XYZ file of C-alpha atoms in Angstrom:
497
model
C 73.505 -80.891 89.398
C 70.624 -83.819 90.010
C 69.049 -81.690 92.270
C 68.532 -78.564 90.247
C 66.971 -80.917 87.185
C 64.584 -82.585 89.664
C 63.360 -79.056 90.706
C 62.981 -77.685 87.346
C 59.166 -77.528 86.509
C 57.742 -79.793 83.827
C 55.908 -78.111 80.986
C 53.088 -80.102 79.747
C 53.273 -80.927 75.868
C 50.056 -79.512 74.999
C 51.212 -76.058 76.474
C 54.292 -76.015 73.900
C 53.779 -73.705 70.899
C 53.856 -76.135 67.534
C 54.784 -75.102 64.220
C 52.522 -76.606 61.718
C 53.232 -76.805 58.007
C 50.445 -77.898 55.723
C 51.449 -80.489 53.241
C 48.875 -79.560 50.727
C 50.142 -75.657 50.487
C 53.638 -76.760 49.925
C 53.532 -76.905 46.481
C 50.803 -74.067 46.136
C 51.800 -70.794 44.185
C 52.357 -67.942 46.446
C 49.654 -65.140 45.891
C 51.049 -62.352 43.781
C 51.668 -59.255 45.967
C 49.205 -56.276 45.100
C 50.059 -54.041 42.622
C 51.842 -50.747 43.528
C 50.110 -47.660 42.585
C 51.351 -46.678 38.777
C 52.313 -43.319 38.879
C 50.855 -41.500 35.602
C 53.108 -40.341 33.098
C 53.855 -36.887 32.456
C 51.758 -35.006 29.882
C 55.348 -33.373 28.790
C 59.040 -33.979 28.743
C 61.568 -31.968 30.365
C 62.974 -31.118 26.821
C 59.659 -30.326 25.542
C 58.271 -27.631 27.549
C 57.818 -25.140 24.923
C 54.578 -24.705 23.132
C 52.469 -21.802 21.765
C 49.514 -21.563 23.858
C 47.026 -22.310 21.356
C 48.879 -25.414 20.594
C 49.482 -26.723 24.056
C 48.232 -30.074 25.441
C 47.491 -28.765 28.686
C 43.713 -27.549 28.541
C 44.085 -24.766 30.945
C 46.927 -23.002 28.841
C 44.875 -23.072 26.018
C 42.087 -21.451 27.787
C 44.475 -19.012 29.162
C 45.490 -18.088 25.507
C 41.981 -17.529 24.528
C 41.419 -15.326 27.728
C 44.656 -13.196 26.522
C 42.941 -12.773 23.040
C 39.717 -11.522 24.232
C 41.484 -8.844 26.805
C 44.952 -7.632 25.291
C 45.275 -4.836 22.543
C 47.719 -5.231 19.875
C 50.358 -2.349 20.804
C 51.699 -1.868 17.225
C 47.879 -1.149 16.423
C 47.424 1.332 18.810
C 50.613 3.093 18.357
C 51.439 3.222 14.789
C 47.578 3.046 13.156
C 45.479 4.358 16.169
C 43.003 1.226 16.191
C 42.316 -0.835 19.262
C 42.871 -4.223 17.953
C 42.986 -7.422 19.952
C 46.140 -9.760 19.956
C 45.575 -13.041 17.633
C 48.850 -13.504 16.468
C 51.213 -15.688 18.291
C 55.014 -14.894 18.661
C 56.971 -18.272 17.387
C 60.034 -17.375 19.847
C 57.784 -17.033 23.075
C 54.390 -18.438 22.265
C 52.369 -16.067 23.743
C 49.745 -13.857 22.029
C 51.516 -10.607 21.270
C 50.258 -9.125 18.231
C 47.053 -8.595 15.660
C 48.664 -10.219 13.014
C 52.432 -11.308 11.379
C 52.635 -8.051 10.212
C 52.454 -6.255 13.301
C 54.787 -8.377 14.836
C 57.299 -7.868 12.096
C 57.064 -4.317 12.756
C 57.452 -4.024 16.653
C 60.992 -3.277 17.227
C 60.567 -3.443 20.894
C 59.054 -6.866 20.831
C 62.692 -8.493 21.108
C 63.062 -7.220 24.654
C 60.241 -9.018 25.869
C 61.129 -12.410 24.399
C 63.078 -14.047 26.832
C 61.223 -13.774 29.759
C 57.835 -14.559 28.256
C 59.891 -17.686 26.881
C 60.859 -18.632 30.148
C 57.190 -18.137 31.870
C 55.925 -20.194 28.729
C 58.328 -23.202 29.845
C 57.803 -22.857 33.587
C 53.723 -22.660 33.530
C 54.115 -26.088 31.094
C 56.395 -27.792 33.268
C 54.120 -26.892 36.278
C 51.253 -28.723 34.759
C 53.312 -31.519 33.144
C 52.491 -34.305 35.479
C 55.817 -34.800 36.584
C 56.740 -35.585 40.102
C 57.593 -32.156 41.446
C 60.322 -33.485 43.698
C 61.313 -30.055 44.772
C 58.116 -29.184 46.297
C 58.639 -31.814 48.987
C 59.371 -29.222 51.430
C 61.722 -29.915 54.652
C 60.177 -30.438 58.332
C 61.578 -29.920 61.646
C 65.233 -28.779 61.431
C 68.097 -29.650 64.568
C 68.162 -27.299 67.244
C 71.948 -26.374 66.610
C 71.663 -25.939 62.987
C 71.907 -22.437 61.848
C 69.730 -21.368 58.552
C 71.133 -18.182 56.433
C 68.440 -16.189 55.387
C 70.679 -13.800 52.852
C 68.800 -15.028 49.989
C 67.239 -17.914 48.398
C 70.447 -20.036 47.341
C 71.961 -19.778 50.920
C 68.395 -20.472 52.228
C 67.997 -23.419 50.218
C 71.598 -25.036 51.132
C 71.492 -24.037 54.641
C 67.727 -25.695 55.168
C 68.823 -28.747 53.363
C 66.067 -28.689 50.485
C 66.203 -31.582 48.573
C 66.574 -31.595 44.341
C 66.960 -27.480 44.245
C 69.655 -27.734 41.743
C 68.164 -26.408 38.128
C 67.003 -22.896 37.962
C 63.583 -23.696 37.009
C 63.013 -25.592 40.018
C 64.310 -22.392 42.133
C 61.722 -20.629 40.678
C 58.884 -22.835 41.219
C 59.812 -23.089 44.987
C 60.403 -19.357 45.229
C 57.021 -18.619 44.234
C 55.525 -20.890 46.869
C 57.288 -19.791 49.489
C 57.865 -16.111 48.943
C 55.186 -15.218 51.305
C 56.173 -17.292 54.254
C 59.913 -16.644 53.767
C 59.178 -12.737 53.760
C 57.800 -12.906 56.941
C 60.540 -15.174 58.357
C 63.412 -13.218 57.194
C 61.652 -10.241 58.704
C 61.001 -11.869 62.038
C 64.074 -13.626 62.467
C 64.373 -12.166 66.258
C 61.620 -14.172 67.575
C 64.112 -17.102 68.553
C 64.142 -17.453 72.150
C 67.630 -17.623 74.147
C 68.830 -20.977 74.703
C 67.410 -22.454 77.944
C 64.868 -19.660 77.986
C 61.165 -20.284 79.300
C 58.721 -20.457 76.170
C 56.459 -17.548 76.178
C 52.456 -17.905 76.441
C 51.134 -15.281 74.309
C 51.392 -15.964 70.577
C 52.877 -14.122 67.777
C 49.903 -12.646 65.872
C 50.954 -12.102 62.166
C 48.027 -9.955 60.652
C 48.180 -10.271 56.874
C 45.615 -7.693 55.339
C 44.141 -7.462 51.955
C 44.955 -11.422 51.632
C 44.390 -13.095 48.115
C 46.879 -15.484 46.857
C 48.222 -15.704 50.622
C 44.966 -17.346 51.668
C 45.454 -20.097 48.707
C 48.351 -21.501 50.085
C 48.519 -24.944 51.909
C 48.509 -24.605 55.663
C 52.031 -27.073 55.047
C 53.602 -24.081 53.566
C 52.551 -21.868 56.254
C 54.016 -24.184 58.490
C 57.522 -23.351 57.489
C 57.358 -20.704 59.801
C 56.852 -22.856 62.757
C 59.462 -24.890 61.888
C 62.013 -22.179 61.602
C 60.643 -20.830 64.884
C 59.749 -24.069 66.998
C 59.481 -23.076 70.326
C 57.338 -19.872 69.680
C 53.446 -20.086 68.926
C 52.628 -18.134 66.270
C 48.989 -16.990 65.052
C 48.735 -16.242 61.357
C 45.433 -14.045 60.512
C 44.688 -13.801 56.769
C 41.866 -10.992 56.263
C 40.439 -9.837 53.336
C 37.445 -9.491 50.925
C 38.939 -12.013 48.579
C 40.348 -14.355 51.271
C 39.035 -18.085 50.600
C 37.544 -19.267 53.344
C 36.698 -23.019 52.189
C 33.661 -25.247 53.804
C 34.479 -28.447 55.689
C 32.961 -30.786 53.156
C 35.313 -29.656 50.331
C 38.378 -31.391 49.327
C 41.085 -28.997 50.049
C 44.501 -29.167 52.044
C 42.489 -27.258 55.037
C 40.407 -30.365 55.739
C 43.262 -32.499 56.361
C 42.587 -34.743 59.325
C 45.714 -34.250 60.995
C 44.459 -30.295 61.389
C 42.106 -29.396 64.402
C 39.314 -26.961 63.769
C 38.824 -24.130 66.038
C 36.132 -21.734 67.312
C 36.128 -18.559 65.647
C 34.339 -15.811 67.198
C 33.960 -13.500 64.324
C 30.400 -12.618 62.798
C 31.811 -13.197 59.483
C 32.589 -16.104 56.877
C 35.742 -17.455 58.804
C 37.943 -20.597 59.690
C 40.537 -21.241 61.995
C 42.996 -24.670 62.234
C 45.571 -25.719 64.511
C 48.259 -26.681 61.726
C 50.695 -27.845 64.161
C 51.271 -27.494 67.811
C 52.819 -23.856 67.583
C 51.191 -22.868 64.623
C 47.505 -21.560 63.863
C 45.784 -20.109 60.829
C 42.537 -18.188 60.345
C 41.038 -17.128 57.516
C 38.449 -14.097 57.679
C 36.514 -12.979 54.173
C 35.723 -9.416 55.279
C 37.889 -5.898 55.398
C 40.555 -5.396 58.155
C 38.473 -2.341 59.868
C 35.289 -4.498 60.508
C 37.249 -6.950 62.549
C 40.221 -4.558 64.170
C 38.276 -4.415 67.430
C 38.354 -8.161 67.874
C 42.217 -8.438 68.071
C 42.532 -5.372 70.771
C 44.596 -4.728 72.759
C 48.061 -5.038 70.386
C 51.129 -5.313 71.695
C 54.222 -3.664 69.419
C 56.376 -6.718 70.488
C 54.491 -9.678 69.565
C 51.876 -8.215 66.731
C 52.959 -7.389 63.252
C 50.896 -6.411 60.017
C 51.724 -7.546 56.389
C 49.945 -5.931 53.360
C 51.175 -8.031 50.108
C 50.705 -5.747 47.189
C 47.909 -3.969 48.750
C 47.442 -1.616 45.758
C 47.208 1.336 47.598
C 48.324 3.851 44.815
C 45.403 2.211 41.918
C 42.576 3.875 41.215
C 39.864 3.656 43.886
C 37.024 1.572 42.599
C 34.641 2.954 45.208
C 35.252 6.538 44.078
C 34.725 5.618 40.318
C 31.636 3.726 41.130
C 30.328 6.774 43.189
C 31.445 9.260 40.011
C 29.615 7.131 37.796
C 26.540 7.104 40.275
C 26.428 11.247 40.635
C 26.965 11.674 36.932
C 23.761 9.360 36.163
C 22.027 11.291 39.184
C 22.756 14.628 37.602
C 21.359 13.412 34.147
C 18.403 12.080 35.880
C 17.903 15.385 37.647
C 18.397 17.273 34.345
C 16.029 15.181 32.535
C 13.169 15.685 34.872
C 13.904 19.542 35.151
C 13.253 19.744 31.585
C 10.532 17.688 31.453
C 9.129 19.965 34.522
C 9.836 23.263 32.550
C 8.055 21.941 29.541
C 4.871 21.225 31.886
C 5.057 24.374 33.441
C 5.278 26.699 30.062
C 2.850 24.321 28.178
C 5.461 24.131 25.353
C 3.914 23.383 22.087
C 0.372 22.340 23.955
C -2.994 22.870 21.914
C -5.188 25.411 23.067
C -9.077 24.443 23.182
C -11.540 27.353 21.902
C -8.546 29.731 20.866
C -7.362 31.155 17.595
C -3.953 30.164 16.924
C -1.573 32.997 17.105
C 2.089 33.198 17.147
C 2.274 34.301 20.795
C 4.546 32.523 23.023
C 5.275 32.340 26.752
C 8.427 33.823 27.837
C 11.018 31.522 28.268
C 13.525 31.513 31.022
C 16.880 31.687 29.346
C 20.049 30.651 30.936
C 21.489 32.878 33.776
C 24.071 35.230 32.397
C 27.221 35.518 33.616
C 27.432 38.423 36.356
C 24.602 40.160 37.968
C 22.801 39.244 41.207
C 21.964 35.837 39.856
C 24.489 33.219 40.065
C 25.465 31.809 36.540
C 25.031 28.298 35.855
C 28.436 26.427 36.882
C 30.202 24.196 34.784
C 29.742 20.514 35.196
C 32.454 18.936 37.516
C 35.425 17.194 36.085
C 35.281 13.804 37.125
C 39.104 12.942 36.861
C 38.712 9.414 38.150
C 36.789 8.580 35.048
C 39.310 9.947 32.299
C 40.923 6.806 30.432
C 44.435 6.764 31.659
C 47.122 4.091 29.728
C 48.828 3.953 32.999
C 48.801 4.800 36.510
C 52.054 5.678 37.757
C 51.924 8.915 40.130
C 49.008 10.579 42.032
C 48.271 13.187 39.117
C 46.877 10.669 37.122
C 44.583 9.141 40.063
C 43.781 11.678 42.335
C 41.458 9.407 44.228
C 43.472 6.328 44.923
C 43.006 2.945 47.107
C 44.704 4.433 50.137
C 42.651 7.243 50.316
C 39.224 5.364 50.232
C 39.146 1.506 50.498
C 42.281 1.369 53.179
C 42.017 4.656 54.701
C 40.114 3.408 57.604
C 42.658 0.540 58.057
C 45.195 2.574 57.621
C 44.628 4.618 60.588
C 43.809 1.600 62.534
C 47.132 -0.189 61.942
C 49.035 3.074 63.022
C 47.337 3.757 65.967
C 48.480 0.152 67.246
C 52.135 0.922 66.872
C 52.850 -1.849 65.564
C 55.170 -2.797 62.366
C 53.398 -2.801 59.071
C 55.433 -4.162 56.235
C 54.041 -3.551 52.499
C 55.247 -5.155 49.445
C 55.252 -4.394 45.765
C 55.208 -6.356 42.436
C 57.602 -3.944 40.488
C 59.658 -0.802 41.316
C 57.098 1.233 39.528
C 54.069 -0.623 42.015
C 56.432 0.249 45.211
C 56.720 3.954 44.376
C 52.946 4.167 43.800
C 52.053 2.904 46.936
C 54.280 5.122 48.594
C 53.041 7.980 47.209
C 49.759 6.894 47.738
C 50.244 6.138 51.652
C 51.713 9.273 52.282
C 48.332 11.158 50.662
C 46.099 9.567 53.382
C 44.473 12.613 55.363
C 46.127 12.250 59.009
C 49.044 10.012 57.794
C 51.580 12.269 56.912
C 54.100 12.829 59.632
C 52.347 10.510 61.471
C 54.377 7.583 61.060
C 58.133 6.257 61.426
C 60.051 4.352 59.024
C 61.353 1.225 59.868
C 62.444 -0.170 56.289
C 62.633 1.979 53.497
C 61.820 0.905 50.200
C 64.294 -1.392 48.626
C 64.297 -5.285 46.931
C 63.185 -7.856 48.790
C 65.862 -10.895 48.798
C 63.016 -13.220 49.155
C 60.793 -12.063 46.174
C 59.596 -14.580 43.904
C 61.891 -15.310 40.964
C 58.829 -16.244 38.775
C 57.520 -13.887 36.075
C 53.842 -13.375 36.352
C 52.177 -12.557 32.957
C 49.611 -10.256 33.070
C 46.738 -11.435 30.593
C 45.502 -7.776 30.002
C 48.901 -7.224 28.293
C 51.541 -9.896 27.998
C 54.443 -7.326 27.732
C 53.736 -6.504 31.564
C 55.395 -9.041 33.519
C 56.094 -8.860 37.501
C 57.452 -10.670 40.376
C 55.364 -11.214 43.435
C 57.163 -9.423 46.622
C 59.842 -7.742 44.395
C 60.029 -4.822 46.695
C 59.589 -3.996 50.330
C 58.855 -1.407 52.887
C 57.665 -0.893 56.544
C 56.318 1.742 58.599
C 55.131 2.365 62.114
C 52.479 4.402 63.866
C 54.787 7.807 65.599
C 55.477 7.277 68.944
C 55.742 10.261 71.300
C 58.116 10.800 73.866
C 56.073 11.840 76.989
C 58.299 12.582 79.834
C 61.271 13.776 77.481
C 64.794 12.980 77.794
C 66.032 12.000 81.097
C 69.695 13.225 82.326
C 71.783 11.070 84.507
């Protein structure tokens, strides 16, 4: 034992760590901890969400009320008195401007049918802007590999995906409005799960959202829910449309988060591309689809898919209406010039120098009579698209629709890829209108196969969206869904064993 003690090396005292304590600091007060960032108090309490728009404490809600007053006509004034007067009176039961005055409001026997959804929308809009902590927007992230998510509907999805604080119906409506676009894609592409132990594929699944509008405004982390559902699948989402928002890098936005990596884009249009996560890339391109179709070739029906959320196939073509208006203006200008030329040629009412006035008048060319060898005057073309219509619910009301003009080339290109095209609508009438318009496009009828017949979407938004031009119109985003694919032809024919 003594030998072991003698062999132990001695450590010099100056090398030992010393603990020192200041005598003067013993009685000093400790510096207070830095104050925590205080959460601002909510503007509205949970039991004080209903307000008339003009009396709302939220400035944006008051501004929306003014916008409705400048756009929406009173339904009673139009139907009963034949006079178009804008709404000015706010219904005390729903809080929206609905009639010209209290007199018309009391005369309206149909208004009670719209009150429940209008009041619900009023409270939902105020709740979103109340300033409270929106705990329901704390979306879950990665999930265990052994977890199974039920995609039968919103309730089953929230429960099996372990969403926090989805207890109230209002919270459910808020989250469904936020997630309706990515979850509609997830529910239709649930076969993307690779087999257990399979090698990860190198080619990404490309999801083309054509005609993107509201979809392009979603934060990238919302789109990342697709990647969480398919953690081993590389996914590239393209948001393409003339109304797609492409924010610059110096503007504060969710797209400019430092955790996202910027990627180069080869398109000669306003565009941006970011890597949201290891397996998800978002690309926004501000142009129509037909101008960038060639950049994505070749296509693979097994990994490429198209989505068009409420594209408005059946709505009147803006291009056609503008062309009709321009043609009418040109015809009026041509008629004015021809009349001026006739007056000059026949010198109508022109004074004659050095000549005695007489009652003689040159012979005037009358309008061509009906019949004979000379063609008669043709009637003015009827501009059907310019006729005022209260609603466009069928092709008879709008012969020239967006599917035939704005979307015609894009539809042909998409069908030529033989990739699935999923189309959504915000109401039963909108779905029917789009299907009729889609089938009316030249070269489309008989050249596609049905993948999904029109029906209700289980992941539609549960929140009512009120139209500013008519508060009676309330829709739900992605209410209906249908899908087609370019027809495939069997070249070899049936193979007999």
